[in-house]
Coordinates of C-alpha atoms and ligand atoms in Angstrom, one line a residue:
V294 CA 0.0 0.0 0.0
Q295 CA 1.8 3.0 -1.2
Q296 CA -0.6 5.9 -1.1
D297 CA -3.6 7.6 0.3
C298 CA -6.0 7.1 -2.6
L299 CA -7.9 10.2 -3.7
E300 CA -11.2 8.5 -4.1
E301 CA -13.5 8.0 -1.2
V302 CA -16.0 5.7 -2.8
A303 CA -19.4 5.0 -1.4
R304 CA -20.0 1.2 -1.3
R305 CA -22.3 -0.3 -3.7
D306 CA -23.4 -3.9 -4.3
S307 CA -23.3 -3.9 -8.1
A308 CA -19.8 -3.0 -9.3
P309 CA -19.2 -3.1 -13.1
A310 CA -17.4 -6.1 -14.5
I311 CA -13.8 -5.2 -15.1
T312 CA -11.6 -6.5 -17.9
C313 CA -7.8 -6.3 -18.2
P314 CA -5.3 -6.8 -21.0
K315 CA -3.4 -10.0 -21.2
P316 CA -0.3 -9.5 -19.1
G317 CA 2.6 -8.4 -21.3
S318 CA 0.4 -7.7 -24.4
R319 CA 2.3 -5.2 -26.5
R320 CA -0.6 -3.0 -27.4
C321 CA -4.3 -3.1 -28.2
L322 CA -3.7 -1.7 -31.7
S323 CA -2.4 -4.9 -33.1
A324 CA -4.5 -7.2 -31.0
A325 CA -7.2 -9.5 -32.5
A326 CA -10.7 -8.0 -32.2
P327 CA -12.9 -10.1 -30.0
D328 CA -16.7 -9.5 -30.2
G329 CA -16.4 -7.2 -33.2
I330 CA -14.6 -4.5 -31.1
P331 CA -12.2 -2.5 -33.3
P332 CA -8.7 -3.8 -32.9
M333 CA -7.4 -0.5 -31.5
L334 CA -9.8 -0.8 -28.6
A335 CA -9.8 -4.6 -28.2
Q336 CA -8.8 -6.2 -24.9
S337 CA -8.5 -9.8 -23.9
R338 CA -11.0 -10.3 -21.1
L339 CA -10.4 -11.5 -17.6
P340 CA -13.3 -12.5 -15.3
S341 CA -14.9 -10.1 -13.1
L342 CA -13.7 -7.5 -10.6
L343 CA -13.6 -10.1 -7.8
L344 CA -10.5 -11.8 -9.2
L345 CA -8.7 -8.5 -9.1
L346 CA -9.8 -7.4 -5.7
P347 CA -6.6 -8.2 -3.7
R348 CA -4.5 -6.3 -6.1
L349 CA -6.9 -3.4 -6.4
R350 CA -7.2 -3.0 -2.7
A351 CA -3.4 -2.9 -2.4
V352 CA -3.0 -0.2 -5.0
A353 CA -6.1 1.9 -4.4
P354 CA -7.8 1.3 -1.1
G355 CA -11.4 2.5 -1.3
L356 CA -11.6 2.4 -5.0
A357 CA -11.7 -1.3 -5.5
M358 CA -15.1 -2.5 -4.5
S359 CA -17.5 0.0 -6.0
S360 CA -16.2 2.5 -8.5
A361 CA -19.5 2.6 -10.2
T362 CA -21.1 5.5 -12.0
G363 CA -22.8 7.9 -9.6
T364 CA -20.9 6.8 -6.5
V365 CA -17.5 8.5 -6.5
T366 CA -16.5 11.6 -4.6
V367 CA -13.0 13.0 -4.6
Q368 CA -11.6 14.2 -1.3
Q369 CA -7.8 14.2 -1.5
P370 CA -5.9 17.3 -2.7
L371 CA -5.4 17.4 -6.4
N372 CA -2.2 19.5 -6.5
Y373 CA 1.0 17.6 -6.5
R374 CA 4.3 19.2 -5.5
A375 CA 7.7 17.9 -4.2
G376 CA 6.5 14.3 -4.3
A377 CA 3.2 14.7 -2.4
R378 CA -0.4 15.7 -2.8
V379 CA -0.7 19.2 -1.3
Q380 CA -3.4 21.9 -0.9
P381 CA -2.3 24.9 -3.0
A382 CA -0.6 27.6 -1.0
D383 CA -2.9 30.2 -2.4
G384 CA -5.8 28.3 -3.8
G385 CA -8.4 30.9 -4.6
Q386 CA -11.5 30.3 -6.7
L387 CA -13.1 26.8 -6.5
E388 CA -13.9 25.0 -9.8
E389 CA -16.7 22.4 -9.7
V390 CA -15.7 19.1 -11.3
F391 CA -18.5 17.1 -12.8
E392 CA -19.1 13.5 -13.6
P393 CA -20.5 13.8 -17.1
A394 CA -22.4 10.5 -16.9
T395 CA -24.6 11.8 -14.1
G396 CA -24.1 15.5 -13.9
R397 CA -23.0 15.1 -10.2
V398 CA -20.3 17.2 -8.7
L399 CA -17.2 15.0 -8.0
C400 CA -15.3 17.7 -6.1
K401 CA -14.4 21.4 -6.0
V402 CA -10.9 22.2 -6.9
P403 CA -9.1 25.4 -5.8
C404 CA -7.4 27.1 -8.7
S405 CA -3.7 27.5 -8.1
G406 CA -2.5 31.1 -7.8
E407 CA 0.9 32.7 -8.6
K408 CA 2.4 31.6 -5.3
E409 CA 1.5 27.9 -5.8
V410 CA 2.7 28.0 -9.4
D411 CA 6.0 29.4 -8.3
L412 CA 6.4 26.7 -5.6
A413 CA 5.7 24.1 -8.2
V414 CA 8.2 25.6 -10.6
Q415 CA 10.8 25.8 -7.8
S416 CA 10.2 22.2 -6.8
A417 CA 10.7 21.2 -10.5
K418 CA 13.9 23.3 -10.6
A419 CA 15.4 21.5 -7.6
A420 CA 14.5 18.0 -9.0
F421 CA 15.9 19.0 -12.5
K422 CA 19.4 19.4 -10.9
I423 CA 19.4 15.7 -9.9
W424 CA 17.5 14.2 -12.9
S425 CA 19.4 16.0 -15.6
Q426 CA 22.7 14.7 -14.2
M427 CA 21.6 11.1 -14.3
S428 CA 22.6 9.0 -17.3
G429 CA 20.1 8.1 -20.0
M430 CA 20.1 4.5 -18.8
E431 CA 19.3 5.5 -15.2
R432 CA 16.4 7.6 -16.4
C433 CA 15.3 4.7 -18.7
R434 CA 15.0 2.4 -15.7
V435 CA 12.8 4.7 -13.7
M436 CA 10.5 5.4 -16.7
L437 CA 10.1 1.7 -17.4
E438 CA 9.1 1.2 -13.8
A439 CA 6.5 4.0 -14.2
A440 CA 5.2 2.4 -17.3
R441 CA 5.0 -0.9 -15.5
I442 CA 3.0 0.5 -12.6
I443 CA 0.5 2.2 -15.1
R444 CA 0.1 -1.1 -16.9
E445 CA -0.5 -2.8 -13.6
Q446 CA -3.0 -0.2 -12.4
K447 CA -4.6 0.3 -15.8
E448 CA -8.1 -0.7 -14.7
E449 CA -8.3 1.8 -11.8
I450 CA -6.8 4.6 -13.9
A451 CA -9.2 3.9 -16.7
I452 CA -12.2 3.9 -14.3
M453 CA -11.1 7.2 -12.9
E454 CA -10.7 8.6 -16.5
T455 CA -14.2 7.4 -17.5
I456 CA -15.8 8.8 -14.3
N457 CA -14.3 12.2 -14.9
N458 CA -14.4 12.4 -18.7
G459 CA -17.5 10.4 -19.6
K460 CA -15.9 8.3 -22.4
S461 CA -16.6 4.6 -22.5
I462 CA -14.4 2.3 -20.3
L463 CA -13.4 0.4 -23.4
E464 CA -11.9 3.6 -24.9
A465 CA -10.4 4.7 -21.5
R466 CA -8.5 1.4 -21.4
A467 CA -7.0 2.1 -24.8
D468 CA -6.0 5.6 -23.7
I469 CA -4.1 4.1 -20.7
D470 CA -2.4 1.7 -23.1
T471 CA -1.1 4.4 -25.3
S472 CA 0.0 6.2 -22.1
W473 CA 2.3 3.5 -20.7
Q474 CA 3.5 2.6 -24.2
C475 CA 4.6 6.2 -24.6
L476 CA 6.6 6.1 -21.4
E477 CA 8.1 2.8 -22.5
Y478 CA 9.0 4.1 -25.9
Y479 CA 10.8 7.2 -24.5
A480 CA 12.5 5.2 -21.8
G481 CA 13.9 3.2 -24.6
L482 CA 15.2 6.3 -26.3
A483 CA 16.6 7.9 -23.1
G484 CA 19.6 5.6 -23.1
S485 CA 20.6 6.3 -26.7
L486 CA 20.4 10.1 -26.7
A487 CA 23.7 11.3 -27.9
G488 CA 25.5 14.0 -29.8
E489 CA 28.0 13.8 -32.7
H490 CA 31.8 13.9 -32.9
V491 CA 33.1 16.0 -35.9
Q492 CA 36.8 15.8 -37.0
L493 CA 38.3 19.3 -37.8
P494 CA 41.6 20.3 -39.5
G495 CA 44.9 20.0 -37.6
G496 CA 43.7 17.3 -35.1
C497 CA 41.0 19.7 -33.8
F498 CA 37.5 18.4 -33.3
G499 CA 34.1 19.4 -32.2
Y500 CA 31.2 17.5 -30.6
T501 CA 27.6 18.2 -29.8
R502 CA 25.8 17.4 -26.6
R503 CA 22.0 16.9 -26.5
E504 CA 21.0 18.7 -23.3
P505 CA 17.6 19.1 -21.6
L506 CA 15.8 22.5 -21.6
G507 CA 15.0 22.7 -17.8
V508 CA 11.5 23.1 -16.4
C509 CA 8.9 22.4 -19.1
V510 CA 5.2 23.3 -18.7
G511 CA 2.5 21.0 -20.0
I512 CA -1.0 22.3 -20.4
G513 CA -3.7 19.8 -21.3
A514 CA -7.2 19.6 -22.8
W515 CA -10.0 17.5 -21.2
N516 CA -10.6 14.9 -23.9
Y517 CA -7.6 12.7 -23.2
P518 CA -6.4 13.8 -19.7
F519 CA -4.0 11.0 -18.8
Q520 CA -2.8 10.3 -22.3
I521 CA -2.0 14.0 -23.0
A522 CA 0.0 14.2 -19.8
C523 CA 2.0 11.0 -20.7
W524 CA 2.6 12.2 -24.3
K525 CA 4.2 15.3 -22.9
A526 CA 6.0 13.8 -19.8
G527 CA 7.5 10.9 -21.8
P528 CA 9.8 12.8 -24.1
A529 CA 10.3 15.6 -21.5
L530 CA 11.6 13.3 -18.8
A531 CA 13.6 11.1 -21.2
C532 CA 15.6 14.2 -22.2
G533 CA 16.3 15.0 -18.6
N534 CA 13.7 17.8 -18.0
A535 CA 11.4 18.4 -15.1
M536 CA 7.7 19.2 -15.6
V537 CA 4.9 21.2 -14.1
F538 CA 1.6 20.0 -15.6
K539 CA -1.8 21.7 -15.6
P540 CA -4.7 19.6 -16.7
S541 CA -8.0 21.1 -17.9
P542 CA -10.1 22.2 -14.9
F543 CA -12.8 19.9 -16.2
T544 CA -10.6 16.8 -15.8
P545 CA -8.2 17.4 -12.9
I546 CA -8.2 13.9 -11.4
S547 CA -6.2 11.3 -13.2
V548 CA -3.0 13.2 -13.8
V549 CA -2.4 13.4 -10.1
R550 CA -2.2 9.6 -10.1
L551 CA 0.4 9.9 -12.8
A552 CA 2.5 12.2 -10.6
E553 CA 2.2 9.6 -7.7
I554 CA 3.3 6.9 -10.1
F555 CA 6.4 8.8 -11.1
T556 CA 7.3 9.2 -7.5
E557 CA 6.7 5.5 -6.8
A558 CA 8.9 4.6 -9.8
G559 CA 11.8 6.6 -8.3
V560 CA 12.0 10.1 -10.0
P561 CA 13.5 12.7 -7.7
K562 CA 10.7 14.4 -5.6
G563 CA 9.5 17.4 -7.5
L564 CA 10.3 16.2 -11.0
F565 CA 6.7 16.0 -12.1
N566 CA 4.3 18.5 -10.4
V567 CA 0.6 19.2 -10.9
V568 CA -1.1 22.6 -10.5
Q569 CA -4.9 23.0 -11.0
G570 CA -6.9 25.8 -12.5
G571 CA -8.0 27.5 -15.7
V572 CA -6.9 30.6 -17.6
A573 CA -5.2 32.5 -14.8
T574 CA -3.2 29.5 -13.6
G575 CA -2.2 28.7 -17.1
Q576 CA -1.0 32.3 -17.6
F577 CA 1.1 32.3 -14.4
L578 CA 2.8 29.1 -15.7
C579 CA 3.5 30.5 -19.2
Q580 CA 4.8 33.8 -17.9
H581 CA 7.0 32.3 -15.2
P582 CA 10.7 33.3 -15.9
D583 CA 12.1 29.9 -14.8
V584 CA 10.0 28.0 -17.3
A585 CA 12.0 26.9 -20.3
K586 CA 9.3 25.4 -22.6
I587 CA 5.6 25.2 -23.0
S588 CA 3.8 22.3 -24.6
F589 CA 0.1 23.0 -25.1
T590 CA -2.8 20.9 -26.2
G591 CA -6.1 22.7 -26.6
S592 CA -8.0 25.0 -28.9
V593 CA -6.7 27.4 -31.6
P594 CA -7.6 30.6 -29.8
T595 CA -5.9 29.5 -26.6
G596 CA -2.9 28.3 -28.6
M597 CA -2.5 31.9 -30.0
K598 CA -2.5 33.3 -26.5
I599 CA 0.1 30.8 -25.4
M600 CA 2.3 31.7 -28.3
E601 CA 2.1 35.4 -27.5
M602 CA 3.1 34.7 -23.9
A603 CA 5.9 32.4 -25.0
A604 CA 7.2 35.0 -27.4
K605 CA 7.7 37.5 -24.6
G606 CA 10.0 35.0 -22.8
I607 CA 11.6 33.6 -26.0
K608 CA 10.3 30.2 -24.9
P609 CA 9.9 27.3 -27.4
V610 CA 6.4 26.0 -27.7
T611 CA 4.7 22.9 -29.0
L612 CA 1.1 23.6 -30.0
E613 CA -1.3 20.6 -30.5
L614 CA -4.5 22.4 -31.5
G615 CA -7.9 21.7 -33.1
G616 CA -8.9 20.4 -36.5
K617 CA -11.6 19.9 -39.1
S618 CA -10.1 17.0 -40.9
P619 CA -11.1 15.5 -44.2
L620 CA -11.8 11.8 -44.8
I621 CA -12.0 10.9 -48.5
I622 CA -13.9 7.8 -49.6
F623 CA -13.3 6.8 -53.2
S624 CA -15.8 4.6 -55.0
D625 CA -13.2 1.8 -55.3
S626 CA -12.9 1.5 -51.5
D627 CA -13.8 -1.7 -49.6
L628 CA -17.1 -0.3 -48.5
E629 CA -17.3 -2.2 -45.2
N630 CA -13.9 -0.8 -44.2
A631 CA -14.7 2.7 -45.4
V632 CA -17.9 2.7 -43.3
K633 CA -16.0 1.5 -40.2
G634 CA -13.3 4.1 -40.9
A635 CA -15.9 6.9 -41.0
L636 CA -17.3 5.7 -37.6
M637 CA -13.9 5.5 -36.1
A638 CA -13.1 9.0 -37.5
N639 CA -16.1 10.6 -35.9
Y640 CA -17.4 9.0 -32.8
L641 CA -14.5 8.1 -30.4
T642 CA -14.8 10.0 -27.1
Q643 CA -18.3 11.2 -28.2
G644 CA -16.7 13.0 -31.2
Q645 CA -14.5 15.1 -28.9
V646 CA -11.2 14.3 -30.7
C647 CA -8.9 16.8 -32.3
C648 CA -8.0 14.8 -35.3
N649 CA -11.4 13.5 -36.2
G650 CA -12.3 13.2 -39.9
T651 CA -15.5 15.2 -39.6
R652 CA -15.7 16.2 -43.3
V653 CA -16.5 12.9 -44.9
F654 CA -16.1 13.4 -48.7
V655 CA -17.8 10.5 -50.6
E656 CA -17.4 9.9 -54.3
R657 CA -20.9 10.5 -55.8
K658 CA -21.2 7.0 -57.3
I659 CA -21.4 5.4 -53.9
L660 CA -22.9 8.3 -51.9
D661 CA -26.3 6.7 -51.4
T662 CA -25.0 3.2 -50.5
F663 CA -22.3 4.6 -48.2
T664 CA -24.6 7.1 -46.5
K665 CA -27.3 4.5 -45.9
E666 CA -24.8 2.1 -44.2
V667 CA -23.2 4.9 -42.1
V668 CA -26.6 6.0 -40.8
K669 CA -27.7 2.5 -40.1
R670 CA -24.5 1.8 -38.0
T671 CA -24.7 5.2 -36.3
Q672 CA -28.2 4.5 -35.1
K673 CA -27.1 1.2 -33.6
I674 CA -24.4 2.8 -31.4
K675 CA -25.1 1.9 -27.8
I676 CA -25.2 5.1 -25.7
G677 CA -25.3 5.1 -21.9
D678 CA -23.4 4.4 -18.7
P679 CA -19.8 4.7 -19.8
L680 CA -18.6 2.1 -17.2
L681 CA -20.8 -0.6 -18.7
E682 CA -18.9 -3.0 -20.9
D683 CA -21.3 -2.8 -23.8
T684 CA -21.6 1.0 -23.9
R685 CA -19.9 2.5 -27.0
M686 CA -20.8 6.2 -26.5
G687 CA -20.8 7.8 -23.1
A688 CA -21.5 11.4 -22.1
L689 CA -20.1 14.7 -23.5
I690 CA -17.8 16.6 -21.1
N691 CA -20.3 19.1 -19.6
R692 CA -23.7 20.9 -20.1
P693 CA -22.3 24.1 -21.8
H694 CA -20.4 22.0 -24.3
L695 CA -23.4 19.8 -25.0
N696 CA -25.5 22.9 -25.6
R697 CA -22.7 24.2 -28.0
V698 CA -22.8 21.0 -30.0
Q699 CA -26.6 21.2 -30.2
G700 CA -26.3 24.8 -31.3
F701 CA -24.1 23.7 -34.3
I702 CA -26.7 21.2 -35.3
K703 CA -29.5 23.7 -35.1
Q704 CA -27.5 26.1 -37.2
A705 CA -26.6 23.4 -39.7
K706 CA -30.4 22.8 -40.2
E707 CA -31.0 26.5 -40.7
Q708 CA -28.3 26.6 -43.3
G709 CA -29.9 23.8 -45.3
A710 CA -28.1 20.6 -44.0
E711 CA -30.3 17.6 -43.4
V712 CA -30.2 15.6 -40.2
L713 CA -30.1 12.0 -41.4
C714 CA -30.0 10.6 -37.9
G715 CA -29.4 11.6 -34.3
G716 CA -28.4 15.0 -33.1
D717 CA -31.0 15.1 -30.4
L718 CA -30.5 14.8 -26.6
Y719 CA -30.5 11.3 -25.3
V720 CA -32.0 10.5 -21.9
P721 CA -31.0 7.0 -20.6
D722 CA -33.6 4.9 -18.8
D723 CA -31.4 4.5 -15.7
P724 CA -32.6 7.2 -13.3
K725 CA -29.1 8.0 -12.0
L726 CA -28.0 9.0 -15.6
K727 CA -31.0 11.4 -16.1
N728 CA -28.8 14.5 -15.6
G729 CA -25.9 13.3 -17.7
Y730 CA -24.7 15.0 -20.9
Y731 CA -25.8 12.6 -23.6
M732 CA -26.8 13.0 -27.2
R733 CA -27.4 10.8 -30.2
P734 CA -24.6 10.7 -32.7
C735 CA -25.5 12.7 -35.8
V736 CA -25.0 12.3 -39.5
L737 CA -25.6 15.5 -41.6
G738 CA -26.4 15.2 -45.3
N739 CA -26.9 17.8 -48.0
C740 CA -23.9 19.7 -46.7
K741 CA -22.0 22.4 -48.6
D742 CA -18.4 23.5 -48.0
D743 CA -19.4 27.0 -46.8
M744 CA -21.7 25.8 -44.0
T745 CA -20.6 26.5 -40.5
C746 CA -20.9 22.7 -39.6
V747 CA -18.4 22.0 -42.4
K748 CA -16.0 24.8 -41.6
E749 CA -15.8 24.9 -37.8
E750 CA -14.6 22.3 -35.3
I751 CA -17.8 21.1 -33.5
F752 CA -16.0 18.7 -31.1
G753 CA -19.0 16.4 -30.8
P754 CA -20.4 13.3 -32.5
V755 CA -21.4 15.1 -35.7
M756 CA -20.4 13.8 -39.1
A757 CA -20.9 15.9 -42.3
I758 CA -21.2 14.0 -45.6
L759 CA -20.1 15.8 -48.7
P760 CA -20.3 14.3 -52.2
F761 CA -17.4 14.8 -54.8
D762 CA -16.8 13.8 -58.4
T763 CA -13.0 14.0 -59.1
E764 CA -9.7 13.4 -57.3
E765 CA -8.5 16.9 -58.2
E766 CA -11.7 18.5 -56.9
V767 CA -11.7 16.6 -53.6
V768 CA -8.1 17.4 -52.8
E769 CA -8.7 21.1 -53.3
R770 CA -11.8 21.1 -51.2
A771 CA -10.2 19.0 -48.5
N772 CA -7.3 21.5 -48.2
A773 CA -9.6 24.5 -48.2
T774 CA -9.5 25.0 -44.4
K775 CA -7.5 26.9 -41.9
F776 CA -6.8 23.7 -40.0
G777 CA -4.4 20.9 -41.0
L778 CA -4.2 18.3 -38.2
A779 CA -5.2 15.1 -40.0
G780 CA -6.7 13.5 -43.1
G781 CA -7.6 10.1 -44.4
V782 CA -8.3 8.3 -47.7
F783 CA -10.0 5.0 -48.4
T784 CA -9.3 3.4 -51.8
R785 CA -8.0 0.1 -53.2
D786 CA -5.8 2.0 -55.7
I787 CA -2.4 2.2 -54.0
Q788 CA -1.0 4.9 -56.3
K789 CA -4.1 7.1 -55.8
A790 CA -3.8 6.6 -52.0
H791 CA -0.2 7.9 -51.8
R792 CA -0.8 10.6 -54.3
V793 CA -3.8 12.0 -52.4
V794 CA -2.1 11.9 -48.9
A795 CA 1.0 13.6 -50.4
A796 CA -1.3 16.4 -51.6
L797 CA -3.2 16.8 -48.3
K798 CA -2.0 19.7 -46.2
A799 CA -2.2 17.8 -42.8
G800 CA 0.3 16.5 -40.3
M801 CA -1.2 13.1 -39.6
C802 CA -2.6 11.1 -42.6
F803 CA -4.3 7.7 -42.7
I804 CA -4.7 5.3 -45.6
N805 CA -7.5 2.8 -45.3
S806 CA -7.9 3.4 -41.5
Y807 CA -8.5 6.3 -39.2
N808 CA -7.5 7.5 -35.7
A809 CA -4.8 4.9 -34.9
S810 CA -2.0 6.6 -32.9
P811 CA 0.9 4.3 -32.3
V812 CA 3.4 6.1 -30.1
E813 CA 6.3 5.4 -32.5
L814 CA 4.7 7.8 -35.1
P815 CA 4.9 11.6 -34.8
F816 CA 1.6 13.3 -34.3
G817 CA 0.9 17.0 -34.9
G818 CA -0.6 19.6 -37.2
Y819 CA 0.0 21.9 -40.1
K820 CA -1.4 25.5 -40.4
H821 CA -3.7 26.5 -37.5
S822 CA -3.6 23.0 -36.0
G823 CA -0.2 23.9 -34.6
F824 CA 3.4 22.9 -34.8
G825 CA 5.9 20.7 -33.1
R826 CA 5.2 17.0 -32.8
E827 CA 4.4 14.5 -30.0
N828 CA 5.4 10.9 -30.2
G829 CA 8.0 9.3 -32.4
R830 CA 11.8 10.0 -32.2
V831 CA 11.3 13.5 -33.5
A832 CA 9.7 14.7 -30.2
I833 CA 13.1 14.5 -28.6
E834 CA 14.0 17.6 -30.7
Y835 CA 11.3 19.5 -29.0
Y836 CA 12.4 18.7 -25.5
S837 CA 16.2 19.2 -25.8
Q838 CA 18.7 21.6 -27.1
L839 CA 22.0 21.1 -28.9
K840 CA 25.3 22.4 -27.5
T841 CA 28.3 22.5 -29.8
V842 CA 31.7 22.2 -28.3
C843 CA 34.7 23.2 -30.4
V844 CA 38.1 21.9 -29.2
E845 CA 41.5 23.3 -30.3
M846 CA 44.4 20.9 -30.0
G847 CA 47.2 23.4 -30.9
D848 CA 47.9 27.1 -30.3
V849 CA 45.4 29.9 -30.6
E850 CA 45.7 31.7 -34.0
C851 CA 45.3 35.3 -33.2
V852 CA 44.9 38.2 -35.7
F853 CA 45.5 40.9 -33.2
Ligands
LIG1347 N1 -3.9 18.5 -31.5 C1 -4.0 17.8 -30.4 O1 -3.2 16.9 -30.1 C2 -5.2 18.0 -29.5 C3 -5.6 17.0 -28.6 C4 -6.7 17.2 -27.8 C5 -7.5 18.3 -27.9 N2 -7.1 19.3 -28.8 C6 -8.0 20.5 -29.0 O2 -8.3 21.0 -27.7 C7 -9.6 21.7 -27.8 C8 -10.5 21.2 -26.7 O3 -9.9 21.3 -25.5 P1 -10.2 22.5 -24.4 O4 -11.6 23.0 -24.6 O5 -9.7 22.1 -23.1 O6 -9.2 23.7 -25.0 P2 -8.9 25.1 -24.3 O7 -8.0 25.8 -25.3 O8 -10.1 25.8 -23.8 O9 -8.1 24.7 -23.0 C9 -6.9 23.9 -23.0 C10 -6.1 24.2 -21.8 O10 -5.6 25.5 -21.8 C11 -5.9 26.1 -20.6 N3 -6.0 27.6 -20.8 C12 -7.1 28.2 -21.3 N4 -6.8 29.5 -21.5 C13 -5.5 29.7 -21.2 C14 -4.6 30.8 -21.2 N5 -5.0 32.0 -21.6 N6 -3.3 30.6 -20.8 C15 -2.9 29.4 -20.5 N7 -3.7 28.3 -20.4 C16 -5.0 28.4 -20.8 C17 -7.2 25.4 -20.1 O11 -7.4 25.6 -18.7 C18 -6.9 24.0 -20.5 O12 -6.0 23.4 -19.5 C19 -10.1 21.3 -29.2 O13 -10.0 22.4 -30.0 C20 -9.3 20.1 -29.6 O14 -9.2 20.0 -31.0 C21 -6.0 19.1 -29.6
LIG1348 C1 -5.8 8.8 -29.7 N1 -6.4 9.6 -30.8 C2 -7.8 9.1 -31.1 C3 -5.7 9.6 -32.0 C4 -6.6 11.0 -30.3 C5 -5.4 11.8 -30.1 C6 -5.6 13.1 -29.3 C7 -6.6 14.0 -29.9 O1 -7.5 14.6 -29.4

């Protein structure tokens, strides 16, 4: 037993059944797909929660028996500094945190002020002195241990994420998988970070050292709270940096568990700290003179503000922003796969995914057949309690966001789009879910490129279908957007597939699939969707700096 768990959970008789991955399974992306579950979400199944109880009690006392929807309250502090949960030194305004599935308040979190932000940064600075002096192999070992603990505690973390975010437990498990995989991947790279040796005339030489930046700030969005934190912490820590992370005020819970796991794994106390709050806390972080880098995931308007603040301190930034990505379905596609691809491109996490392919361009020849099939499958999606195993769509993040998505659908109708299915609020039969933030996934037909629903990021389960006639035309229309995060193409013609993705102005492209995110592949946007990359070897560049050392072996040549 290594911690006071943050959850004080009321006991209930009917706990949801829990499944776990096969121990040692590499990743769910490549796993077989039992029960028709998409391979990227598939898990091998274990029996019920009862079999896991001894281990769950050990790692998370109080969480094990009954982490069911509608029962959890959070009582422990959600700030983390110098290796422990703390109350913020100057916590001001309280933010209510909701359980999207029920609309209940899970806790009220004090927003960290300037003093708490400074304490967190100072704590990170102190730990940086130790961590940055360790060898890559030493850092690798600690990070592997953190990955191992996450893998071991995957079920509890996934439950926490589902309760705070509203996404289905099936998806939350896949998120936790990509989280520990990310730490494992960068642990692997930590030991091989190196510079170059360059021979110069007269026996002189130079060499380069890849050095960490210092204290890095991570600011996260609410749609993938734990995963976003790992995608930033992985490369940052591998390079020898320390981090202060601020999650979205809507989803403050799971990242504190990550901080505890890092401490349990053996990082110096203070290496990974968490501050809580919204705009003001984020600003204190970005403006802090001892912060060396900002990595931000969120909306385009906030990204612009972050960049302005970073510019004043000449701080490098990584911006992972929004999108309105095209998915192009040619008539020679495997129709079954194309339909599945469109569903995966639009409905994960209730459609609240930055890289979603929400503009679905369909070659006119197959428009009717494709649309009919997509609508049929969309109508069958099981909405409801996100902790139930058979739920495929949970609740949106909060009431204002649900209203915003509904507003987009209303406006789409006013502008001439046709609602082919869904788009209305969904009220589950279960009384405890009556105040949750549910809606039916929506397919819009009769869409035109200049409609708001086609131009703006809706960030909800809303797919717009747009017919096209030629390759040239569709590429031009696909690129006619300020965003450039992702894009996809379905076709059996291999030359056409590569030609089209080469022409797409987007950072993450898919051929005959959509929304896979293996940690080995860089992820990030073009244009207003941001710059810098997460995942893959290249992320090392964004969390390190190169020092050149020039060595003279003879006498100094002096012109004076
Ligand atoms: N490209 C990606 O990898 C990626 C991933 C997930 C989400 N997103 C995008 O995130 C958006 C949804 O997330 P959101 O609603 O949380 O975004 P948001 O921009 O409202 O907030 C993101 C984070 O920034 C903080 N913040 C807000 N104003 C700030 C300021 N002035 N200074 C510093 N910090 C500030 C918020 O508290 C939050 O932690 C969507 O546009 C989505 O596409 C992008
Ligand atoms: C894991 N996905 C589905 C590729 C989402 C990445 C993060 C975007 O919001």
